[in-house]
PDB file of C-alpha atoms in Angstrom:
ATOM      1  CA  UNK W   1      -1.646   0.449 -41.843  1.00  0.00           C
ATOM      2  CA  UNK W   2      -0.059   3.228 -43.961  1.00  0.00           C
ATOM      3  CA  UNK W   3       2.674   5.219 -42.279  1.00  0.00           C
ATOM      4  CA  UNK W   4       0.678   8.543 -42.682  1.00  0.00           C
ATOM      5  CA  UNK W   5      -2.319   6.716 -40.918  1.00  0.00           C
ATOM      6  CA  UNK W   6      -3.327   7.949 -37.258  1.00  0.00           C
ATOM      7  CA  UNK W   7      -2.305   5.509 -34.821  1.00  0.00           C
ATOM      8  CA  UNK W   8      -4.952   5.059 -32.121  1.00  0.00           C
ATOM      9  CA  UNK W   9      -3.139   3.022 -29.841  1.00  0.00           C
ATOM     10  CA  UNK W  10      -2.251   3.579 -26.232  1.00  0.00           C
ATOM     11  CA  UNK W  11       1.363   3.626 -26.849  1.00  0.00           C
ATOM     12  CA  UNK W  12       1.008   6.294 -29.494  1.00  0.00           C
ATOM     13  CA  UNK W  13      -0.809   8.872 -27.408  1.00  0.00           C
ATOM     14  CA  UNK W  14       0.924  11.184 -25.142  1.00  0.00           C
ATOM     15  CA  UNK W  15       0.783  10.136 -21.582  1.00  0.00           C
ATOM     16  CA  UNK W  16      -1.098  13.085 -19.276  1.00  0.00           C
ATOM     17  CA  UNK W  17       0.564  13.967 -16.231  1.00  0.00           C
ATOM     18  CA  UNK W  18      -2.688  12.898 -14.500  1.00  0.00           C
ATOM     19  CA  UNK W  19      -2.304   9.510 -16.209  1.00  0.00           C
ATOM     20  CA  UNK W  20       1.256   9.035 -14.650  1.00  0.00           C
ATOM     21  CA  UNK W  21      -0.091   9.635 -11.173  1.00  0.00           C
ATOM     22  CA  UNK W  22      -2.740   6.807 -12.319  1.00  0.00           C
ATOM     23  CA  UNK W  23      -0.051   4.589 -13.078  1.00  0.00           C
ATOM     24  CA  UNK W  24       1.849   5.309 -10.121  1.00  0.00           C
ATOM     25  CA  UNK W  25      -1.018   4.620  -7.751  1.00  0.00           C
ATOM     26  CA  UNK W  26      -1.708   1.329  -9.257  1.00  0.00           C
ATOM     27  CA  UNK W  27       1.816   0.132  -9.507  1.00  0.00           C
ATOM     28  CA  UNK W  28       2.217  -3.548  -8.652  1.00  0.00           C
ATOM     29  CA  UNK W  29       5.013  -2.820  -6.356  1.00  0.00           C
ATOM     30  CA  UNK W  30       3.231   0.086  -4.561  1.00  0.00           C
ATOM     31  CA  UNK W  31       2.806  -0.732  -0.968  1.00  0.00           C
ATOM     32  CA  UNK W  32      -0.493  -1.522   0.171  1.00  0.00           C
ATOM     33  CA  UNK W  33      -2.632  -0.415   3.427  1.00  0.00           C
ATOM     34  CA  UNK W  34      -0.988  -3.614   5.190  1.00  0.00           C
ATOM     35  CA  UNK W  35       2.645  -2.731   4.357  1.00  0.00           C
ATOM     36  CA  UNK W  36       1.999   0.541   5.929  1.00  0.00           C
ATOM     37  CA  UNK W  37       0.329  -0.891   8.936  1.00  0.00           C
ATOM     38  CA  UNK W  38       3.176  -3.263   9.478  1.00  0.00           C
ATOM     39  CA  UNK W  39       5.624  -0.602   9.331  1.00  0.00           C
ATOM     40  CA  UNK W  40       3.910   2.237  11.251  1.00  0.00           C
ATOM     41  CA  UNK W  41       2.372   0.414  14.060  1.00  0.00           C
ATOM     42  CA  UNK W  42       2.986  -2.423  16.636  1.00  0.00           C
ATOM     43  CA  UNK W  43       1.192  -4.810  18.433  1.00  0.00           C
ATOM     44  CA  UNK W  44      -1.613  -5.273  15.879  1.00  0.00           C
ATOM     45  CA  UNK W  45      -4.205  -7.326  17.366  1.00  0.00           C
ATOM     46  CA  UNK W  46      -6.885  -8.390  14.464  1.00  0.00           C
ATOM     47  CA  UNK W  47     -10.315  -8.414  15.079  1.00  0.00           C
ATOM     48  CA  UNK W  48     -12.545 -10.587  13.103  1.00  0.00           C
ATOM     49  CA  UNK W  49     -16.119 -10.906  11.739  1.00  0.00           C
ATOM     50  CA  UNK W  50     -19.300  -8.723  11.853  1.00  0.00           C
ATOM     51  CA  UNK W  51     -21.278 -10.890  13.882  1.00  0.00           C
ATOM     52  CA  UNK W  52     -24.027 -11.165  11.470  1.00  0.00           C
ATOM     53  CA  UNK W  53     -22.731 -13.021   8.236  1.00  0.00           C
ATOM     54  CA  UNK W  54     -18.902 -13.790   8.372  1.00  0.00           C
ATOM     55  CA  UNK W  55     -15.429 -12.582   7.978  1.00  0.00           C
ATOM     56  CA  UNK W  56     -14.691 -10.267   4.901  1.00  0.00           C
ATOM     57  CA  UNK W  57     -10.989 -11.295   4.009  1.00  0.00           C
ATOM     58  CA  UNK W  58     -10.744  -7.996   1.945  1.00  0.00           C
ATOM     59  CA  UNK W  59     -10.922  -5.700   5.134  1.00  0.00           C
ATOM     60  CA  UNK W  60      -8.411  -6.138   8.171  1.00  0.00           C
ATOM     61  CA  UNK W  61      -9.483  -4.513  11.363  1.00  0.00           C
ATOM     62  CA  UNK W  62      -7.269  -4.233  14.434  1.00  0.00           C
ATOM     63  CA  UNK W  63      -6.018  -2.583  17.833  1.00  0.00           C
ATOM     64  CA  UNK W  64      -2.266  -1.453  17.632  1.00  0.00           C
ATOM     65  CA  UNK W  65      -0.153   1.184  19.156  1.00  0.00           C
ATOM     66  CA  UNK W  66       1.337   4.135  17.652  1.00  0.00           C
ATOM     67  CA  UNK W  67       3.850   6.157  19.185  1.00  0.00           C
ATOM     68  CA  UNK W  68       2.327   5.529  23.022  1.00  0.00           C
ATOM     69  CA  UNK W  69      -1.294   6.038  21.482  1.00  0.00           C
ATOM     70  CA  UNK W  70      -3.731   3.008  21.782  1.00  0.00           C
ATOM     71  CA  UNK W  71      -5.369   3.212  18.316  1.00  0.00           C
ATOM     72  CA  UNK W  72      -7.889   1.457  16.021  1.00  0.00           C
ATOM     73  CA  UNK W  73      -6.396   0.662  12.682  1.00  0.00           C
ATOM     74  CA  UNK W  74      -8.438  -0.459   9.550  1.00  0.00           C
ATOM     75  CA  UNK W  75      -7.071  -1.222   6.167  1.00  0.00           C
ATOM     76  CA  UNK W  76      -8.412  -3.139   3.009  1.00  0.00           C
ATOM     77  CA  UNK W  77      -6.292  -5.971   1.933  1.00  0.00           C
ATOM     78  CA  UNK W  78      -5.514  -6.766  -1.952  1.00  0.00           C
ATOM     79  CA  UNK W  79      -3.267  -9.864  -1.587  1.00  0.00           C
ATOM     80  CA  UNK W  80      -0.080 -10.839  -3.227  1.00  0.00           C
ATOM     81  CA  UNK W  81      -0.575 -13.582  -5.605  1.00  0.00           C
ATOM     82  CA  UNK W  82      -3.584 -14.002  -8.087  1.00  0.00           C
ATOM     83  CA  UNK W  83      -5.045 -16.717  -6.190  1.00  0.00           C
ATOM     84  CA  UNK W  84      -5.082 -14.407  -3.047  1.00  0.00           C
ATOM     85  CA  UNK W  85      -6.319 -11.300  -4.742  1.00  0.00           C
ATOM     86  CA  UNK W  86      -9.615 -13.261  -6.030  1.00  0.00           C
ATOM     87  CA  UNK W  87     -10.131 -14.554  -2.527  1.00  0.00           C
ATOM     88  CA  UNK W  88     -10.123 -10.931  -1.464  1.00  0.00           C
ATOM     89  CA  UNK W  89     -12.077  -9.582  -4.226  1.00  0.00           C
ATOM     90  CA  UNK W  90      -8.841  -7.307  -5.226  1.00  0.00           C
ATOM     91  CA  UNK W  91      -9.294  -5.257  -1.909  1.00  0.00           C
ATOM     92  CA  UNK W  92     -12.683  -4.439  -2.664  1.00  0.00           C
ATOM     93  CA  UNK W  93     -15.243  -5.039   0.768  1.00  0.00           C
ATOM     94  CA  UNK W  94     -18.303  -7.029   0.710  1.00  0.00           C
ATOM     95  CA  UNK W  95     -20.944  -5.569   3.245  1.00  0.00           C
ATOM     96  CA  UNK W  96     -19.973  -7.656   5.829  1.00  0.00           C
ATOM     97  CA  UNK W  97     -16.234  -5.754   5.521  1.00  0.00           C
ATOM     98  CA  UNK W  98     -17.931  -2.744   6.351  1.00  0.00           C
ATOM     99  CA  UNK W  99     -19.959  -3.920   9.169  1.00  0.00           C
ATOM    100  CA  UNK W 100     -17.011  -5.639  10.837  1.00  0.00           C
ATOM    101  CA  UNK W 101     -15.354  -2.047  10.172  1.00  0.00           C
ATOM    102  CA  UNK W 102     -18.000  -0.250  12.059  1.00  0.00           C
ATOM    103  CA  UNK W 103     -18.079  -3.129  14.731  1.00  0.00           C
ATOM    104  CA  UNK W 104     -14.487  -2.383  15.432  1.00  0.00           C
ATOM    105  CA  UNK W 105     -15.017   1.313  15.310  1.00  0.00           C
ATOM    106  CA  UNK W 106     -17.659   1.110  17.918  1.00  0.00           C
ATOM    107  CA  UNK W 107     -15.548  -0.729  20.070  1.00  0.00           C
ATOM    108  CA  UNK W 108     -12.779   1.813  19.799  1.00  0.00           C
ATOM    109  CA  UNK W 109     -14.966   4.495  20.681  1.00  0.00           C
ATOM    110  CA  UNK W 110     -16.280   2.731  23.932  1.00  0.00           C
ATOM    111  CA  UNK W 111     -12.515   2.760  25.000  1.00  0.00           C
ATOM    112  CA  UNK W 112     -11.867   6.153  23.751  1.00  0.00           C
ATOM    113  CA  UNK W 113      -9.346   4.882  21.110  1.00  0.00           C
ATOM    114  CA  UNK W 114      -8.309   6.897  17.858  1.00  0.00           C
ATOM    115  CA  UNK W 115      -9.293   5.423  14.603  1.00  0.00           C
ATOM    116  CA  UNK W 116      -6.936   5.284  11.558  1.00  0.00           C
ATOM    117  CA  UNK W 117      -8.195   3.897   8.344  1.00  0.00           C
ATOM    118  CA  UNK W 118      -5.930   3.052   5.384  1.00  0.00           C
ATOM    119  CA  UNK W 119      -7.857   3.050   1.722  1.00  0.00           C
ATOM    120  CA  UNK W 120      -6.368   1.550  -1.538  1.00  0.00           C
ATOM    121  CA  UNK W 121      -9.460   0.410  -3.397  1.00  0.00           C
ATOM    122  CA  UNK W 122     -11.420   1.082  -6.662  1.00  0.00           C
ATOM    123  CA  UNK W 123     -15.072   0.714  -5.282  1.00  0.00           C
ATOM    124  CA  UNK W 124     -16.911  -1.682  -3.082  1.00  0.00           C
ATOM    125  CA  UNK W 125     -17.259  -4.937  -4.407  1.00  0.00           C
ATOM    126  CA  UNK W 126     -20.249  -5.014  -7.171  1.00  0.00           C
ATOM    127  CA  UNK W 127     -21.056  -8.809  -7.080  1.00  0.00           C
ATOM    128  CA  UNK W 128     -24.557 -10.066  -6.795  1.00  0.00           C
ATOM    129  CA  UNK W 129     -23.964 -11.730  -3.364  1.00  0.00           C
ATOM    130  CA  UNK W 130     -22.730  -8.418  -2.197  1.00  0.00           C
ATOM    131  CA  UNK W 131     -25.668  -6.435  -3.245  1.00  0.00           C
ATOM    132  CA  UNK W 132     -28.207  -9.510  -2.146  1.00  0.00           C
ATOM    133  CA  UNK W 133     -26.362  -8.927   1.331  1.00  0.00           C
ATOM    134  CA  UNK W 134     -27.205  -5.125   1.501  1.00  0.00           C
ATOM    135  CA  UNK W 135     -24.066  -3.407   0.253  1.00  0.00           C
ATOM    136  CA  UNK W 136     -25.516  -0.202  -0.229  1.00  0.00           C
ATOM    137  CA  UNK W 137     -26.999   0.032   2.980  1.00  0.00           C
ATOM    138  CA  UNK W 138     -23.999  -1.271   4.754  1.00  0.00           C
ATOM    139  CA  UNK W 139     -22.240   1.752   3.211  1.00  0.00           C
ATOM    140  CA  UNK W 140     -24.702   4.475   4.198  1.00  0.00           C
ATOM    141  CA  UNK W 141     -24.671   3.074   7.615  1.00  0.00           C
ATOM    142  CA  UNK W 142     -20.977   3.557   7.801  1.00  0.00           C
ATOM    143  CA  UNK W 143     -21.184   7.067   6.513  1.00  0.00           C
ATOM    144  CA  UNK W 144     -23.910   8.071   9.130  1.00  0.00           C
ATOM    145  CA  UNK W 145     -22.255   6.575  11.986  1.00  0.00           C
ATOM    146  CA  UNK W 146     -18.593   7.611  11.404  1.00  0.00           C
ATOM    147  CA  UNK W 147     -19.923  11.141  11.293  1.00  0.00           C
ATOM    148  CA  UNK W 148     -20.804  10.683  14.804  1.00  0.00           C
ATOM    149  CA  UNK W 149     -17.992   8.970  16.135  1.00  0.00           C
ATOM    150  CA  UNK W 150     -16.624  10.742  19.347  1.00  0.00           C
ATOM    151  CA  UNK W 151     -13.351   9.800  19.308  1.00  0.00           C
ATOM    152  CA  UNK W 152     -10.479  11.285  16.778  1.00  0.00           C
ATOM    153  CA  UNK W 153     -10.472   9.724  13.214  1.00  0.00           C
ATOM    154  CA  UNK W 154      -8.209   9.732  10.541  1.00  0.00           C
ATOM    155  CA  UNK W 155      -8.357   8.183   6.803  1.00  0.00           C
ATOM    156  CA  UNK W 156      -5.186   7.674   4.435  1.00  0.00           C
ATOM    157  CA  UNK W 157      -5.660   7.270   1.035  1.00  0.00           C
ATOM    158  CA  UNK W 158      -3.047   5.494  -0.185  1.00  0.00           C
ATOM    159  CA  UNK W 159      -3.420   4.266  -3.564  1.00  0.00           C
ATOM    160  CA  UNK W 160      -6.900   4.349  -5.036  1.00  0.00           C
ATOM    161  CA  UNK W 161      -9.810   5.827  -3.155  1.00  0.00           C
ATOM    162  CA  UNK W 162     -12.831   5.034  -5.413  1.00  0.00           C
ATOM    163  CA  UNK W 163     -16.638   5.826  -4.882  1.00  0.00           C
ATOM    164  CA  UNK W 164     -18.604   5.042  -1.701  1.00  0.00           C
ATOM    165  CA  UNK W 165     -16.641   2.072  -1.340  1.00  0.00           C
ATOM    166  CA  UNK W 166     -13.587   4.504  -0.272  1.00  0.00           C
ATOM    167  CA  UNK W 167     -16.014   7.120   1.255  1.00  0.00           C
ATOM    168  CA  UNK W 168     -17.419   4.433   3.698  1.00  0.00           C
ATOM    169  CA  UNK W 169     -14.149   4.481   5.505  1.00  0.00           C
ATOM    170  CA  UNK W 170     -13.315   8.103   4.736  1.00  0.00           C
ATOM    171  CA  UNK W 171     -15.883  10.126   6.814  1.00  0.00           C
ATOM    172  CA  UNK W 172     -13.054  11.439   9.388  1.00  0.00           C
ATOM    173  CA  UNK W 173     -11.779  14.185  11.313  1.00  0.00           C
ATOM    174  CA  UNK W 174      -8.759  14.445   8.700  1.00  0.00           C
ATOM    175  CA  UNK W 175      -8.223  12.835   5.401  1.00  0.00           C
ATOM    176  CA  UNK W 176      -4.560  12.404   4.097  1.00  0.00           C
ATOM    177  CA  UNK W 177      -3.728  11.204   0.711  1.00  0.00           C
ATOM    178  CA  UNK W 178      -0.155  10.270  -0.535  1.00  0.00           C
ATOM    179  CA  UNK W 179       1.215  12.539  -3.264  1.00  0.00           C
ATOM    180  CA  UNK W 180       0.577  10.076  -6.045  1.00  0.00           C
ATOM    181  CA  UNK W 181      -2.706   8.624  -4.941  1.00  0.00           C
ATOM    182  CA  UNK W 182      -6.344   9.061  -6.368  1.00  0.00           C
ATOM    183  CA  UNK W 183      -9.733  10.158  -5.255  1.00  0.00           C
ATOM    184  CA  UNK W 184     -12.560   9.828  -7.337  1.00  0.00           C
ATOM    185  CA  UNK W 185     -16.309   8.800  -7.805  1.00  0.00           C
ATOM    186  CA  UNK W 186     -15.849   6.584 -10.821  1.00  0.00           C
ATOM    187  CA  UNK W 187     -12.469   4.975 -12.376  1.00  0.00           C
ATOM    188  CA  UNK W 188     -10.983   6.741 -15.673  1.00  0.00           C
ATOM    189  CA  UNK W 189     -11.675   3.895 -17.623  1.00  0.00           C
ATOM    190  CA  UNK W 190     -15.437   3.631 -16.463  1.00  0.00           C
ATOM    191  CA  UNK W 191     -15.838   7.676 -16.957  1.00  0.00           C
ATOM    192  CA  UNK W 192     -14.365   7.402 -20.397  1.00  0.00           C
ATOM    193  CA  UNK W 193     -16.712   4.054 -21.299  1.00  0.00           C
ATOM    194  CA  UNK W 194     -19.835   6.399 -20.253  1.00  0.00           C
ATOM    195  CA  UNK W 195     -18.562   9.722 -21.805  1.00  0.00           C
ATOM    196  CA  UNK W 196     -16.802   8.694 -24.863  1.00  0.00           C
ATOM    197  CA  UNK W 197     -18.395   5.277 -25.081  1.00  0.00           C
ATOM    198  CA  UNK W 198     -14.493   4.224 -25.182  1.00  0.00           C
ATOM    199  CA  UNK W 199     -12.431   3.119 -22.489  1.00  0.00           C
ATOM    200  CA  UNK W 200      -9.258   4.128 -24.566  1.00  0.00           C
ATOM    201  CA  UNK W 201     -10.089   7.768 -23.677  1.00  0.00           C
ATOM    202  CA  UNK W 202      -8.786   6.835 -19.927  1.00  0.00           C
ATOM    203  CA  UNK W 203      -6.146   9.606 -19.984  1.00  0.00           C
ATOM    204  CA  UNK W 204      -8.709  12.205 -21.132  1.00  0.00           C
ATOM    205  CA  UNK W 205     -10.859  11.223 -18.445  1.00  0.00           C
ATOM    206  CA  UNK W 206      -8.350  11.478 -15.819  1.00  0.00           C
ATOM    207  CA  UNK W 207      -7.508  14.756 -16.761  1.00  0.00           C
ATOM    208  CA  UNK W 208     -10.689  16.012 -16.591  1.00  0.00           C
ATOM    209  CA  UNK W 209     -12.217  14.367 -13.556  1.00  0.00           C
ATOM    210  CA  UNK W 210      -9.458  16.061 -11.223  1.00  0.00           C
ATOM    211  CA  UNK W 211      -8.555  12.883  -9.201  1.00  0.00           C
ATOM    212  CA  UNK W 212      -5.128  13.639  -8.298  1.00  0.00           C
ATOM    213  CA  UNK W 213      -3.779  14.541  -4.716  1.00  0.00           C
ATOM    214  CA  UNK W 214      -3.299  18.162  -5.553  1.00  0.00           C
ATOM    215  CA  UNK W 215      -6.689  18.429  -7.374  1.00  0.00           C
ATOM    216  CA  UNK W 216      -8.720  17.035  -4.354  1.00  0.00           C
ATOM    217  CA  UNK W 217      -7.001  18.845  -2.097  1.00  0.00           C
ATOM    218  CA  UNK W 218      -7.864  22.251  -3.882  1.00  0.00           C
ATOM    219  CA  UNK W 219     -11.393  20.768  -3.900  1.00  0.00           C
ATOM    220  CA  UNK W 220     -11.368  20.662  -0.351  1.00  0.00           C
ATOM    221  CA  UNK W 221     -11.896  16.707  -0.369  1.00  0.00           C
ATOM    222  CA  UNK W 222      -8.894  16.113   1.603  1.00  0.00           C
ATOM    223  CA  UNK W 223      -6.847  17.698   4.329  1.00  0.00           C
ATOM    224  CA  UNK W 224      -3.113  17.210   3.698  1.00  0.00           C
ATOM    225  CA  UNK W 225      -1.153  15.782   0.860  1.00  0.00           C
ATOM    226  CA  UNK W 226       1.695  13.119   2.330  1.00  0.00           C
ATOM    227  CA  UNK W 227       5.071  13.460   0.107  1.00  0.00           C
ATOM    228  CA  UNK W 228       6.454  10.078  -1.519  1.00  0.00           C
ATOM    229  CA  UNK W 229      10.011   9.494  -2.322  1.00  0.00           C
ATOM    230  CA  UNK W 230      11.035  10.611  -6.066  1.00  0.00           C
ATOM    231  CA  UNK W 231       9.218   8.373  -8.391  1.00  0.00           C
ATOM    232  CA  UNK W 232       6.786   6.929  -6.112  1.00  0.00           C
ATOM    233  CA  UNK W 233       5.916   4.997  -2.921  1.00  0.00           C
ATOM    234  CA  UNK W 234       7.054   1.709  -4.952  1.00  0.00           C
ATOM    235  CA  UNK W 235      10.491   3.143  -5.106  1.00  0.00           C
ATOM    236  CA  UNK W 236      11.231   3.198  -1.541  1.00  0.00           C
ATOM    237  CA  UNK W 237       8.595   1.650   1.116  1.00  0.00           C
ATOM    238  CA  UNK W 238      10.948   2.673   4.159  1.00  0.00           C
ATOM    239  CA  UNK W 239      11.085   6.218   3.295  1.00  0.00           C
ATOM    240  CA  UNK W 240       7.598   6.237   2.222  1.00  0.00           C
ATOM    241  CA  UNK W 241       6.493   4.773   5.516  1.00  0.00           C
ATOM    242  CA  UNK W 242       8.678   7.413   7.283  1.00  0.00           C
ATOM    243  CA  UNK W 243       7.154  10.562   5.654  1.00  0.00           C
ATOM    244  CA  UNK W 244       3.495   9.097   6.388  1.00  0.00           C
ATOM    245  CA  UNK W 245       4.449   8.217  10.061  1.00  0.00           C
ATOM    246  CA  UNK W 246       5.558  12.027  10.746  1.00  0.00           C
ATOM    247  CA  UNK W 247       2.557  13.351   9.076  1.00  0.00           C
ATOM    248  CA  UNK W 248      -0.102  11.136  10.687  1.00  0.00           C
ATOM    249  CA  UNK W 249       1.558  11.860  13.983  1.00  0.00           C
ATOM    250  CA  UNK W 250       1.360  15.468  13.492  1.00  0.00           C
ATOM    251  CA  UNK W 251      -2.710  15.269  12.641  1.00  0.00           C
ATOM    252  CA  UNK W 252      -3.339  12.954  15.483  1.00  0.00           C
ATOM    253  CA  UNK W 253      -1.632  15.165  18.308  1.00  0.00           C
ATOM    254  CA  UNK W 254      -3.686  18.112  16.670  1.00  0.00           C
ATOM    255  CA  UNK W 255      -6.845  16.227  17.256  1.00  0.00           C
ATOM    256  CA  UNK W 256      -6.164  14.932  20.550  1.00  0.00           C
ATOM    257  CA  UNK W 257      -5.765  18.645  21.741  1.00  0.00           C
ATOM    258  CA  UNK W 258      -9.235  19.392  20.644  1.00  0.00           C
ATOM    259  CA  UNK W 259     -12.302  18.824  22.747  1.00  0.00           C
ATOM    260  CA  UNK W 260     -14.791  16.211  21.522  1.00  0.00           C
ATOM    261  CA  UNK W 261     -17.567  18.882  20.452  1.00  0.00           C
ATOM    262  CA  UNK W 262     -14.589  20.978  18.761  1.00  0.00           C
ATOM    263  CA  UNK W 263     -13.685  17.849  16.546  1.00  0.00           C
ATOM    264  CA  UNK W 264     -17.539  16.882  15.913  1.00  0.00           C
ATOM    265  CA  UNK W 265     -18.385  20.371  14.747  1.00  0.00           C
ATOM    266  CA  UNK W 266     -15.066  20.707  12.420  1.00  0.00           C
ATOM    267  CA  UNK W 267     -16.021  17.382  10.871  1.00  0.00           C
ATOM    268  CA  UNK W 268     -19.665  18.163  10.108  1.00  0.00           C
ATOM    269  CA  UNK W 269     -18.629  21.482   8.667  1.00  0.00           C
ATOM    270  CA  UNK W 270     -15.864  20.012   6.469  1.00  0.00           C
ATOM    271  CA  UNK W 271     -18.352  17.583   4.908  1.00  0.00           C
ATOM    272  CA  UNK W 272     -21.011  20.255   4.569  1.00  0.00           C
ATOM    273  CA  UNK W 273     -18.670  22.065   2.291  1.00  0.00           C
ATOM    274  CA  UNK W 274     -16.578  19.749   0.533  1.00  0.00           C
ATOM    275  CA  UNK W 275     -15.953  20.240  -3.088  1.00  0.00           C
ATOM    276  CA  UNK W 276     -18.099  23.315  -3.551  1.00  0.00           C
ATOM    277  CA  UNK W 277     -17.145  25.805  -6.559  1.00  0.00           C
ATOM    278  CA  UNK W 278     -18.935  28.786  -7.865  1.00  0.00           C
ATOM    279  CA  UNK W 279     -18.804  30.691 -11.202  1.00  0.00           C
ATOM    280  CA  UNK W 280     -19.790  34.054 -11.984  1.00  0.00           C
ATOM    281  CA  UNK W 281     -22.992  34.925 -13.724  1.00  0.00           C
TER     282      UNK W 281
END
């Protein structure tokens, strides 16, 4: 290649602010949902199995305590080592994972316990077995049932919140997102492959999709942005957990102050009006 020839490599392209957020959300040292759960909650008692097929290792559910509240906590597990990540499908749930989560939610509802979910996944697991066991139905069932839960519900997008796989755990009274987290219907790489037939245009796609915390907040897809330490949550896990702790407690106390009917009406109104936009004729 001559010196005057254009270099189309990723290194030669200017990194957009949106892509900086993508890299921070995917940082190898970024705290995963279970890292936050271990720091924010006590007496975590895990619930296993969906009572239909098996126990999805990509999803953890358990009763716990949070500032005096008895709550249900749900989070996806990505794993640390490569072997563990493969076993957990890199944090992408199978249908039995969503069914386990819903079973745990119904138990929490029975005992009037708030539900808190942590989300860091690019989407539901797309494997053949998952489709054969009813992945789409499991996600759809969660959307329906979560919309009707009579207890306070809060979802926290701590890394990537991807597509229906994330939404199946995020039909909640409050949706919080960490400052450098993402919320999207498709990954930037997949979007670029469809729109420009080249995944190398991922930075362009990330900018066009409006997937950063600030942008999805403007669209009404989330309710609050949780600040992170300078440089991202991976730079100081304890400080990041502390910032999330105070924000989570604030919203939980707000929801507890509402009646059940008020919460349900606000939840319905939020999801009916989500991401609306208007253009002048």
